[in-house]
XYZ file of C-alpha atoms in Angstrom:
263
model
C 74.552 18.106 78.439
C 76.317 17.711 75.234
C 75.578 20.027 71.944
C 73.815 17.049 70.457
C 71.959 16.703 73.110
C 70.914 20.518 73.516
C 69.426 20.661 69.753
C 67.487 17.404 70.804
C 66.212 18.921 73.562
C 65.606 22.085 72.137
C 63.334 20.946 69.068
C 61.318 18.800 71.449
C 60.371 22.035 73.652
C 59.757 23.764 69.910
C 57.294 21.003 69.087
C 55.368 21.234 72.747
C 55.284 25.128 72.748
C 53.600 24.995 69.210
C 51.508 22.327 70.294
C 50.490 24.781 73.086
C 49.778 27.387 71.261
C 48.163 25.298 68.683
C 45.448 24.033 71.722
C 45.034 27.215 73.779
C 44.892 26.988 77.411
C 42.156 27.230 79.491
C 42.816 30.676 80.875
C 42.292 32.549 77.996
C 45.041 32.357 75.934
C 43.987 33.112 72.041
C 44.373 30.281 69.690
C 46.226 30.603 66.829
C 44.492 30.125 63.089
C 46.207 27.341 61.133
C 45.311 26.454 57.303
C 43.191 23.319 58.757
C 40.503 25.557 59.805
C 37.370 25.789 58.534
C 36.666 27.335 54.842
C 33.421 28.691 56.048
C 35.332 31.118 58.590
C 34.793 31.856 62.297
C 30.831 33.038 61.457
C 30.063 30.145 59.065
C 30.227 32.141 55.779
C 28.414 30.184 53.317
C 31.106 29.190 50.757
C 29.099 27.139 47.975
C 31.895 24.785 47.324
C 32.427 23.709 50.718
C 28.565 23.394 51.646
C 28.361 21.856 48.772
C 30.401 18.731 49.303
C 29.158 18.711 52.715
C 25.540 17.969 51.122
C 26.972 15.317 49.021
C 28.071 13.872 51.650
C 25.131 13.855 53.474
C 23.422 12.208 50.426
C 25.424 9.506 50.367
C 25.635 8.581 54.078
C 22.015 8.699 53.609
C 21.438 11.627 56.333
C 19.961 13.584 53.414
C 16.733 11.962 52.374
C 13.752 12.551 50.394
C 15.381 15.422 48.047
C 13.954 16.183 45.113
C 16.483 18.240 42.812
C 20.231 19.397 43.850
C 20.271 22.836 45.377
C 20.383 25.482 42.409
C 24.095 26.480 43.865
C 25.642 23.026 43.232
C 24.806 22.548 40.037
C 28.899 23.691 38.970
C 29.822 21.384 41.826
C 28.333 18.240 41.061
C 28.732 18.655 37.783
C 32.584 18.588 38.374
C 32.149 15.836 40.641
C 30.576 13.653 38.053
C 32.712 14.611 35.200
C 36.071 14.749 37.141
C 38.665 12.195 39.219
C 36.417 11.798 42.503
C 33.453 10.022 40.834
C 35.665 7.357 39.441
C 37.585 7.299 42.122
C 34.620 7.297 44.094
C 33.844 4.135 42.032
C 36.915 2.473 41.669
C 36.818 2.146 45.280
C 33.514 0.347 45.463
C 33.849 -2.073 42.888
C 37.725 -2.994 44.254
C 36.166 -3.704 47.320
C 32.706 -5.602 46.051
C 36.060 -7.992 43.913
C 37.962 -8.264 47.159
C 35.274 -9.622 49.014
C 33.842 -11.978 46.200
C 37.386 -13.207 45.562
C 37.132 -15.119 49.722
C 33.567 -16.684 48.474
C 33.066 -20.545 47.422
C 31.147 -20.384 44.761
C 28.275 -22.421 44.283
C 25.646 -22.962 40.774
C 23.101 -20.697 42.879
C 24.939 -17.975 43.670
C 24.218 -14.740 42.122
C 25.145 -10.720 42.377
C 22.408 -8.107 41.651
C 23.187 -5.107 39.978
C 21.370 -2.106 39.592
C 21.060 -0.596 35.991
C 20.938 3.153 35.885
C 23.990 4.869 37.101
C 25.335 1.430 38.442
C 25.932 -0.696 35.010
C 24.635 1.827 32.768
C 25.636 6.232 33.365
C 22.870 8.130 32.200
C 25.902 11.447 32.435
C 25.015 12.229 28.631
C 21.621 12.953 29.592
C 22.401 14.736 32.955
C 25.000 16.864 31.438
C 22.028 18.419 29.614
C 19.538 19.065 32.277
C 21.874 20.687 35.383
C 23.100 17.405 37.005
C 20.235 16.812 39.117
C 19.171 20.427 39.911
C 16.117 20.560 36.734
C 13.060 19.035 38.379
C 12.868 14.770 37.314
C 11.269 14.973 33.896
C 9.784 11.542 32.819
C 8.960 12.796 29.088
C 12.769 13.560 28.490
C 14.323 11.152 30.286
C 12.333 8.320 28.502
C 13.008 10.096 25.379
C 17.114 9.533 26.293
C 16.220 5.641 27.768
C 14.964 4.555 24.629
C 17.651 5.896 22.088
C 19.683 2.859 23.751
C 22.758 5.057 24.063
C 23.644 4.811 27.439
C 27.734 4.171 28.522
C 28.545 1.271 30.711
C 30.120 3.424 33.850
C 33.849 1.491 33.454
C 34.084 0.574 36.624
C 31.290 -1.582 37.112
C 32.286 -3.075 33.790
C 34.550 -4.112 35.034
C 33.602 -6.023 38.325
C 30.935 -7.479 36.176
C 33.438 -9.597 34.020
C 35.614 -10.379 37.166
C 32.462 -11.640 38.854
C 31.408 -13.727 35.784
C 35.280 -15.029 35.742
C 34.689 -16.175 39.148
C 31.937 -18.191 37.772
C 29.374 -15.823 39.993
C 25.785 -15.160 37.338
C 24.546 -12.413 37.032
C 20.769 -10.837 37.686
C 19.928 -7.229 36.945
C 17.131 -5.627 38.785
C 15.840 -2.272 37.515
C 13.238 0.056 37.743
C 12.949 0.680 34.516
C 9.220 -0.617 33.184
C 8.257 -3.356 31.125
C 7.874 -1.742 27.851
C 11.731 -0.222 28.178
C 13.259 -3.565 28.662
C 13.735 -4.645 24.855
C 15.702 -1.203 24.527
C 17.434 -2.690 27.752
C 18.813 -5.612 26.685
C 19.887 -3.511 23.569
C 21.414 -1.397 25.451
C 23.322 -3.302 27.962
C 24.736 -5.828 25.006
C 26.488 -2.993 23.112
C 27.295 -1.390 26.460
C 29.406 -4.589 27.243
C 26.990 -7.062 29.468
C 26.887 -9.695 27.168
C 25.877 -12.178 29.740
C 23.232 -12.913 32.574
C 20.987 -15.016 34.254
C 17.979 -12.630 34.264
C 17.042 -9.171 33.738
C 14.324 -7.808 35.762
C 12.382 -4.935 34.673
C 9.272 -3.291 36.704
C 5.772 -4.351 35.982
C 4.025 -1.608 37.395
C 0.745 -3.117 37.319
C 1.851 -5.037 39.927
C 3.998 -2.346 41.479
C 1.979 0.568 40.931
C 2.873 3.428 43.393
C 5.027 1.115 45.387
C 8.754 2.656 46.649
C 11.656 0.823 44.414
C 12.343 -0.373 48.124
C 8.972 -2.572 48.446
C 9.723 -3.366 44.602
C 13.477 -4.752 44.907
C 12.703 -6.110 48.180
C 9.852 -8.171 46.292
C 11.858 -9.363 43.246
C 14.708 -10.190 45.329
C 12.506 -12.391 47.757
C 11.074 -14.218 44.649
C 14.857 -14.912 43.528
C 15.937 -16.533 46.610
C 12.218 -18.543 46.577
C 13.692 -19.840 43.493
C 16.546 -21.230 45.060
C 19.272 -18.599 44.254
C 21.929 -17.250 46.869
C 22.255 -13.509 46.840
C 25.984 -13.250 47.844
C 26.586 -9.494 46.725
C 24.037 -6.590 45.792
C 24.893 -3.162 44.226
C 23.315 -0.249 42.926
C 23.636 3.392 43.668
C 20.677 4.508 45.398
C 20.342 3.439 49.041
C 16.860 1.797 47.903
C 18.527 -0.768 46.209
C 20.392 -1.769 48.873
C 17.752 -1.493 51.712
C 14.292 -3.516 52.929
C 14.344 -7.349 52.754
C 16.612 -10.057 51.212
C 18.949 -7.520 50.510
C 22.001 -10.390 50.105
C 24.930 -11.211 51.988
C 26.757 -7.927 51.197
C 25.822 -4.561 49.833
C 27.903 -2.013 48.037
C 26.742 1.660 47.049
C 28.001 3.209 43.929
C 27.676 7.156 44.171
C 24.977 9.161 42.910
C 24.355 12.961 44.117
C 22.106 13.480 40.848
C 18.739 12.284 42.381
C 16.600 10.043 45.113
C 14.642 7.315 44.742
C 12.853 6.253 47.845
């Protein structure tokens, strides 16, 4: 065996002893602690940061359900979340993707994508910032206070999938749970936000709706669009509930949202 050959040789036994040693054996031989390992340690420290992302997670894969505030210890963490790279990167992803697949579509008069409003077209992150990111209980008083000063952001990234969809020659609906009464300050809002455009705006008449979930609600206004003849080729928003129950479209996307649930 040549030298060249030896130093072959050689680094391919280095790379299967380390793998051994990285695996164990199954007599007892101790494993060796790489940098991969767990933050939480061998007994499952709690390390806020890292159960913390963990519960995002589990929000948005809809495996945590029914929550009513973030836990106290995430408020730092989500906060950086929603302020930081990830959420628009986050974003970025979904909307590329909700283009992509709208770009292979043959687009008819009747076809139409349904967006959400809060935290989908419009980011209610001015008001958050303010009250913890999700971890102050859901107050109505305040946050109706912040609805009708008109001042919400577009979030950029559905921006700008709205004005590729409309390029496409895809119409627009918004469906939202915001009342009746709030949808003048709606419109308002949504014009100088950027959405200059749509075919309708749907708002929530809750005498109608009264203590229904948003899920029986979008599942019901969605139901009456396609009744009236339209084709729901793509549906966003960034709670699972508008996304779930009945004539929910041809494809779904889910912007994310750790700040709060609505069933």
């Amino acid at each position: 065996m040549n030298k060249e050959r030896m130093k072959v040789f050689g680094f391919v036994v280095a790379i299967a002893v380390a793998a051994w040693q990285c695996h164990g054996s199954e007599h007892g031989a101790s494993f060796q602690v790489f940098p991969l390992r767990m933050k939480t340690g061998h007994g499952g420290r709690y390390i806020p940061e890292v159960s913390c992302q963990s519960w995002r997670v589990g929000v948005e894969a809809h495996n945590v359900i029914d929550w009513k505030t973030v836990p106290l210890d995430c408020e730092g963490y989500i906060g950086n979340y929603m302020l930081g790279h990830q959420y628009r990167s986050d974003s970025i992803t979904v909307c590329r993707e909700a283009y992509l697949y709208a770009k292979t579509l043959n687009i008819t008069a009747k076809d139409i994508w349904v967006f959400d409003v809060d935290e989908t077209t419009l980011s209610n992150l001015p008001y958050y910032a303010q009250h913890g990111f999700g971890v102050e209980p859901y107050n109505s008083t305040l946050f109706n206070e912040w609805v009708d000063l008109g001042e919400a952001p577009a979030l950029p990234e559905s921006l700008k999938l709205y004005k590729k969809l409309l390029s496409l020659g895809i119409k627009i609906v918004f469906l939202t749970g915001r009342p009746l009464e709030q949808k003048a300050v709606t419109v308002t809002n949504l014009k100088i936000a950027g959405y200059h455009k749509w075919e309708k705006i749907i708002v929530k008449d809750t005498s109608i709706y009264y203590g229904k979930t948003a899920v029986t609600y979008k599942s019901s206004e969605r139901k009456k669009l396609e009744e009236q003849g339209y084709n729901i080729i793509g549906n966003i928003g960034d709670q699972w509930s508008d996304i779930l129950g009945t004539n929910t479209g041809d494809r779904t996307f889910k912007l994310p949202d750790p700040m709060y649930y609505i069933s």
